Amino acid sequence: MKSFYKFFLSLFLIFISTFSFGQTKKPNIIYIMADDLGIGDLGVYGQEKIKTPNLDQFAKEGMVFTDFYAGSTVCAPSRATIMTGQHTGHTLLRGNSNVPIDLDQKILPEYLKDAGYTTAMFGKWGLGLANTVGSPEKRGWDEFAGFLLQRDAHYQFPDSIDMISDGVMTKQPFPNDLFANDYFLERSEEFIRSQSGKKPFFLYLSYTIPHAELVLSKESLKQYLDQDGKSVFPDENAWPDGQHYGPQEFPKAAYAAMVSHLDHQIGQLMATLKEKGLEENTLVIFTSDNGTHTEGGRTDADIDFFKSSAQFRGKKRDLYEGGVHMPFLARWVGTVKPGSVSHFKGAFYDLLPTFAQLAGEKLEGEIDGISFVSALTGKGDQEEHPYLYWEFHEQGGKQAILVGNWKVIRIEVGKNPQGTVELYDLSKDPSESNDVASQFPEKTAELTAILDGVRTENPHFNFGRKN
């Protein structure tokens, strides 16, 4: 009789365990974003000169997206689209400025907090300074350490850092010999190890590399120096002292070393997940905030040398593909098929609805993004965007819209809001080298009409025009 009861009890416990911790369990989410990393800088997207073994392995163990786009071509607005689920024709924050993220717009960490997640962010925020409605401690973050202001994030060995302490945003002194991104990784690993497993967690690791300044430890740089201490790459032009960014004798080597250092850190983070036994219930996404840059000693010739923008035209501050077409990798052991490829055309404003669906939260207000859970899991039909839209408020103002494989770009919008546009067929011309607007006037007119009807007026960003 006792053996019968033991058998019955064991079956009951198995049932309870399966019911409680099966497919309905909310996944942990880790979102990792590099700063100014080009799509061509990773081996999985064709890089041959810079070593990225960990991210290449990450891709083999997960899904590679071929057509994923940033929210903008510069830092702050791109990050705003992640948080709000809106494109830059609708977000309040549409350019690099100190405008805080909209108080009336519920944002990503607030949704996940409501869903029972513990939330932490380490790195560049850029969506609200201390004592504003955009300060992280007011917007759903349990833990934060990093930079509130984009300009502060320009320096790789800062003298201070912003941090939530006892629920209050403070500025703390920072050791001048500590590479900021090493600290962000350390805090991220501490956060993962501190999780009990009783609640799901959301970690946003927002790196400040390989953005200028191109300054990092001698040990990290060493891998791209020869035995004489010179760069292994030809035609190095030193970036002098006395500029906004720190000096760098070997900009090519430093950029490559930053990318490889970032790659090494991703390997460490994945090892920590495995150590904690969290691989099978954690979705990890890796991407970059916008295209590669020419700052701190890096040049257009350097971009061409490394093929940082892959086959695409342009870089940061362009709405050509090189400015917004991103590396985007997803890994979720047991859920995302290893070695898989997705051609889903998505953008950063899809992250909010995707993470909200995984967390079981309903969206509020007007959202431009769509969930790509079906693309990730291979289950169900994946909804597609009718269009992707961008606007940019520097260099005279720019707009672009992508409908299927057709892309329209308008430049110097501030001078002429209804000015002529360029038209590209990305299916035949992914490098956007052949403007076919004159060859396809009807298609040009069709996309221009969509472009002109997308955006709403904004109190801060209207291409120099008043409301």
mmCIF file of N, CA, C and O in Angstrom, residues 214-262:
data_model
loop_
_atom_site.group_PDB
_atom_site.id
_atom_site.type_symbol
_atom_site.label_atom_id
_atom_site.label_comp_id
_atom_site.label_asym_id
_atom_site.label_seq_id
_atom_site.Cartn_x
_atom_site.Cartn_y
_atom_site.Cartn_z
ATOM 1 N N LEU A 214 38.073 55.629 -29.985
ATOM 2 C CA LEU A 214 38.691 54.343 -30.273
ATOM 3 C C LEU A 214 39.842 54.104 -29.307
ATOM 4 O O LEU A 214 41.004 53.982 -29.683
ATOM 5 N N VAL A 215 39.480 54.020 -28.045
ATOM 6 C CA VAL A 215 40.455 53.861 -26.970
ATOM 7 C C VAL A 215 40.063 52.639 -26.140
ATOM 8 O O VAL A 215 38.909 52.515 -25.724
ATOM 9 N N LEU A 216 41.042 51.754 -25.934
ATOM 10 C CA LEU A 216 40.795 50.564 -25.117
ATOM 11 C C LEU A 216 42.114 50.105 -24.520
ATOM 12 O O LEU A 216 43.169 50.713 -24.753
ATOM 13 N N SER A 217 42.089 49.066 -23.728
ATOM 14 C CA SER A 217 43.297 48.628 -23.031
ATOM 15 C C SER A 217 44.355 48.131 -24.010
ATOM 16 O O SER A 217 44.040 47.636 -25.100
ATOM 17 N N LYS A 218 45.617 48.250 -23.626
ATOM 18 C CA LYS A 218 46.722 47.772 -24.451
ATOM 19 C C LYS A 218 46.610 46.266 -24.659
ATOM 20 O O LYS A 218 46.960 45.749 -25.732
ATOM 21 N N GLU A 219 46.144 45.560 -23.655
ATOM 22 C CA GLU A 219 46.000 44.109 -23.754
ATOM 23 C C GLU A 219 45.009 43.732 -24.847
ATOM 24 O O GLU A 219 45.246 42.802 -25.638
ATOM 25 N N SER A 220 43.884 44.441 -24.910
ATOM 26 C CA SER A 220 42.874 44.147 -25.930
ATOM 27 C C SER A 220 43.362 44.534 -27.320
ATOM 28 O O SER A 220 43.050 43.856 -28.310
ATOM 29 N N LEU A 221 44.114 45.635 -27.406
ATOM 30 C CA LEU A 221 44.614 46.106 -28.696
ATOM 31 C C LEU A 221 45.685 45.171 -29.262
ATOM 32 O O LEU A 221 45.854 45.062 -30.478
ATOM 33 N N LYS A 222 46.371 44.465 -28.387
ATOM 34 C CA LYS A 222 47.546 43.669 -28.757
ATOM 35 C C LYS A 222 47.268 42.657 -29.866
ATOM 36 O O LYS A 222 48.129 42.359 -30.684
ATOM 37 N N GLN A 223 46.053 42.124 -29.904
ATOM 38 C CA GLN A 223 45.748 41.083 -30.885
ATOM 39 C C GLN A 223 45.818 41.573 -32.326
ATOM 40 O O GLN A 223 45.904 40.762 -33.262
ATOM 41 N N TYR A 224 45.772 42.900 -32.518
ATOM 42 C CA TYR A 224 45.863 43.459 -33.868
ATOM 43 C C TYR A 224 47.137 44.284 -34.070
ATOM 44 O O TYR A 224 47.184 45.167 -34.932
ATOM 45 N N LEU A 225 48.156 43.988 -33.256
ATOM 46 C CA LEU A 225 49.479 44.592 -33.409
ATOM 47 C C LEU A 225 50.490 43.499 -33.730
ATOM 48 O O LEU A 225 50.345 42.361 -33.282
ATOM 49 N N ASP A 226 51.512 43.856 -34.491
ATOM 50 C CA ASP A 226 52.551 42.881 -34.807
ATOM 51 C C ASP A 226 53.594 42.840 -33.688
ATOM 52 O O ASP A 226 53.452 43.519 -32.658
ATOM 53 N N GLN A 227 54.651 42.072 -33.883
ATOM 54 C CA GLN A 227 55.655 41.902 -32.827
ATOM 55 C C GLN A 227 56.437 43.175 -32.537
ATOM 56 O O GLN A 227 57.074 43.294 -31.486
ATOM 57 N N ASP A 228 56.348 44.151 -33.444
ATOM 58 C CA ASP A 228 57.006 45.436 -33.223
ATOM 59 C C ASP A 228 56.070 46.473 -32.603
ATOM 60 O O ASP A 228 56.447 47.643 -32.455
ATOM 61 N N GLY A 229 54.851 46.051 -32.284
ATOM 62 C CA GLY A 229 53.893 46.973 -31.684
ATOM 63 C C GLY A 229 53.202 47.881 -32.677
ATOM 64 O O GLY A 229 52.589 48.875 -32.285
ATOM 65 N N LYS A 230 53.253 47.530 -33.963
ATOM 66 C CA LYS A 230 52.594 48.301 -35.008
ATOM 67 C C LYS A 230 51.325 47.592 -35.469
ATOM 68 O O LYS A 230 51.185 46.373 -35.324
ATOM 69 N N SER A 231 50.410 48.349 -36.043
ATOM 70 C CA SER A 231 49.159 47.773 -36.521
ATOM 71 C C SER A 231 49.418 46.729 -37.604
ATOM 72 O O SER A 231 50.299 46.891 -38.460
ATOM 73 N N VAL A 232 48.637 45.663 -37.576
ATOM 74 C CA VAL A 232 48.737 44.647 -38.629
ATOM 75 C C VAL A 232 48.045 45.111 -39.906
ATOM 76 O O VAL A 232 48.163 44.452 -40.951
ATOM 77 N N PHE A 233 47.330 46.226 -39.835
ATOM 78 C CA PHE A 233 46.606 46.737 -40.994
ATOM 79 C C PHE A 233 47.391 47.865 -41.674
ATOM 80 O O PHE A 233 48.051 48.665 -40.994
ATOM 81 N N PRO A 234 47.298 47.995 -42.984
ATOM 82 C CA PRO A 234 48.057 49.024 -43.694
ATOM 83 C C PRO A 234 47.410 50.409 -43.589
ATOM 84 O O PRO A 234 46.236 50.542 -43.232
ATOM 85 N N ASP A 235 48.213 51.424 -43.919
ATOM 86 C CA ASP A 235 47.716 52.794 -44.101
ATOM 87 C C ASP A 235 46.979 53.334 -42.880
ATOM 88 O O ASP A 235 45.895 53.931 -42.996
ATOM 89 N N GLU A 236 47.552 53.150 -41.712
ATOM 90 C CA GLU A 236 46.989 53.729 -40.492
ATOM 91 C C GLU A 236 47.305 55.226 -40.437
ATOM 92 O O GLU A 236 48.439 55.640 -40.707
ATOM 93 N N ASN A 237 46.299 56.035 -40.128
ATOM 94 C CA ASN A 237 46.469 57.483 -39.955
ATOM 95 C C ASN A 237 46.067 57.846 -38.537
ATOM 96 O O ASN A 237 44.890 57.751 -38.180
ATOM 97 N N ALA A 238 47.045 58.250 -37.755
ATOM 98 C CA ALA A 238 46.808 58.496 -36.332
ATOM 99 C C ALA A 238 45.794 59.610 -36.108
ATOM 100 O O ALA A 238 45.774 60.612 -36.825
ATOM 101 N N TRP A 239 44.970 59.425 -35.088
ATOM 102 C CA TRP A 239 44.043 60.457 -34.618
ATOM 103 C C TRP A 239 44.765 61.227 -33.514
ATOM 104 O O TRP A 239 45.190 60.642 -32.521
ATOM 105 N N PRO A 240 44.925 62.554 -33.677
ATOM 106 C CA PRO A 240 45.780 63.307 -32.744
ATOM 107 C C PRO A 240 45.126 63.587 -31.406
ATOM 108 O O PRO A 240 43.909 63.479 -31.251
ATOM 109 N N ASP A 241 45.938 63.937 -30.443
ATOM 110 C CA ASP A 241 45.461 64.372 -29.133
ATOM 111 C C ASP A 241 44.839 65.755 -29.267
ATOM 112 O O ASP A 241 45.036 66.457 -30.257
ATOM 113 N N GLY A 242 44.063 66.159 -28.274
ATOM 114 C CA GLY A 242 43.465 67.484 -28.270
ATOM 115 C C GLY A 242 42.141 67.580 -28.988
ATOM 116 O O GLY A 242 41.566 68.654 -29.117
ATOM 117 N N GLN A 243 41.618 66.444 -29.475
ATOM 118 C CA GLN A 243 40.315 66.416 -30.135
ATOM 119 C C GLN A 243 39.237 66.020 -29.121
ATOM 120 O O GLN A 243 39.523 65.753 -27.956
ATOM 121 N N HIS A 244 38.004 65.981 -29.596
ATOM 122 C CA HIS A 244 36.904 65.584 -28.702
ATOM 123 C C HIS A 244 37.133 64.173 -28.172
ATOM 124 O O HIS A 244 36.963 63.914 -26.979
ATOM 125 N N TYR A 245 37.504 63.253 -29.068
ATOM 126 C CA TYR A 245 37.801 61.890 -28.663
ATOM 127 C C TYR A 245 39.290 61.754 -28.376
ATOM 128 O O TYR A 245 40.117 62.485 -28.916
ATOM 129 N N GLY A 246 39.637 60.786 -27.537
ATOM 130 C CA GLY A 246 41.031 60.575 -27.171
ATOM 131 C C GLY A 246 41.885 60.159 -28.361
ATOM 132 O O GLY A 246 41.374 59.670 -29.373
ATOM 133 N N PRO A 247 43.213 60.327 -28.266
ATOM 134 C CA PRO A 247 44.113 60.013 -29.378
ATOM 135 C C PRO A 247 44.213 58.513 -29.617
ATOM 136 O O PRO A 247 44.080 57.713 -28.696
ATOM 137 N N GLN A 248 44.469 58.167 -30.883
ATOM 138 C CA GLN A 248 44.648 56.763 -31.235
ATOM 139 C C GLN A 248 45.632 56.663 -32.404
ATOM 140 O O GLN A 248 45.386 57.201 -33.484
ATOM 141 N N GLU A 249 46.743 55.996 -32.161
ATOM 142 C CA GLU A 249 47.768 55.861 -33.193
ATOM 143 C C GLU A 249 47.318 54.935 -34.316
ATOM 144 O O GLU A 249 47.676 55.118 -35.480
ATOM 145 N N PHE A 250 46.503 53.931 -33.966
ATOM 146 C CA PHE A 250 46.114 52.912 -34.943
ATOM 147 C C PHE A 250 44.593 52.746 -34.972
ATOM 148 O O PHE A 250 44.038 51.788 -34.397
ATOM 149 N N PRO A 251 43.866 53.667 -35.639
ATOM 150 C CA PRO A 251 42.397 53.589 -35.636
ATOM 151 C C PRO A 251 41.835 52.274 -36.186
ATOM 152 O O PRO A 251 40.846 51.751 -35.644
ATOM 153 N N LYS A 252 42.433 51.737 -37.251
ATOM 154 C CA LYS A 252 41.937 50.473 -37.803
ATOM 155 C C LYS A 252 42.081 49.347 -36.771
ATOM 156 O O LYS A 252 41.148 48.577 -36.531
ATOM 157 N N ALA A 253 43.264 49.230 -36.201
ATOM 158 C CA ALA A 253 43.508 48.171 -35.218
ATOM 159 C C ALA A 253 42.612 48.338 -33.998
ATOM 160 O O ALA A 253 42.096 47.348 -33.453
ATOM 161 N N ALA A 254 42.426 49.588 -33.558
ATOM 162 C CA ALA A 254 41.595 49.840 -32.378
ATOM 163 C C ALA A 254 40.135 49.466 -32.639
ATOM 164 O O ALA A 254 39.476 48.867 -31.787
ATOM 165 N N TYR A 255 39.627 49.817 -33.826
ATOM 166 C CA TYR A 255 38.245 49.472 -34.147
ATOM 167 C C TYR A 255 38.070 47.953 -34.164
ATOM 168 O O TYR A 255 37.129 47.404 -33.564
ATOM 169 N N ALA A 256 38.995 47.271 -34.838
ATOM 170 C CA ALA A 256 38.920 45.807 -34.902
ATOM 171 C C ALA A 256 38.999 45.192 -33.507
ATOM 172 O O ALA A 256 38.261 44.255 -33.185
ATOM 173 N N ALA A 257 39.882 45.734 -32.667
ATOM 174 C CA ALA A 257 40.038 45.210 -31.310
ATOM 175 C C ALA A 257 38.784 45.432 -30.483
ATOM 176 O O ALA A 257 38.414 44.584 -29.657
ATOM 177 N N MET A 258 38.111 46.572 -30.684
ATOM 178 C CA MET A 258 36.866 46.826 -29.960
ATOM 179 C C MET A 258 35.797 45.801 -30.341
ATOM 180 O O MET A 258 35.076 45.279 -29.484
ATOM 181 N N VAL A 259 35.683 45.518 -31.632
ATOM 182 C CA VAL A 259 34.691 44.543 -32.086
ATOM 183 C C VAL A 259 35.016 43.166 -31.506
ATOM 184 O O VAL A 259 34.135 42.447 -31.013
ATOM 185 N N SER A 260 36.297 42.777 -31.541
ATOM 186 C CA SER A 260 36.694 41.472 -31.001
ATOM 187 C C SER A 260 36.534 41.419 -29.478
ATOM 188 O O SER A 260 36.202 40.372 -28.920
ATOM 189 N N HIS A 261 36.774 42.546 -28.809
ATOM 190 C CA HIS A 261 36.566 42.589 -27.356
ATOM 191 C C HIS A 261 35.091 42.422 -27.021
ATOM 192 O O HIS A 261 34.725 41.681 -26.094
ATOM 193 N N LEU A 262 34.251 43.087 -27.783
ATOM 194 C CA LEU A 262 32.807 42.925 -27.641
ATOM 195 C C LEU A 262 32.416 41.463 -27.845
ATOM 196 O O LEU A 262 31.645 40.890 -27.059
#
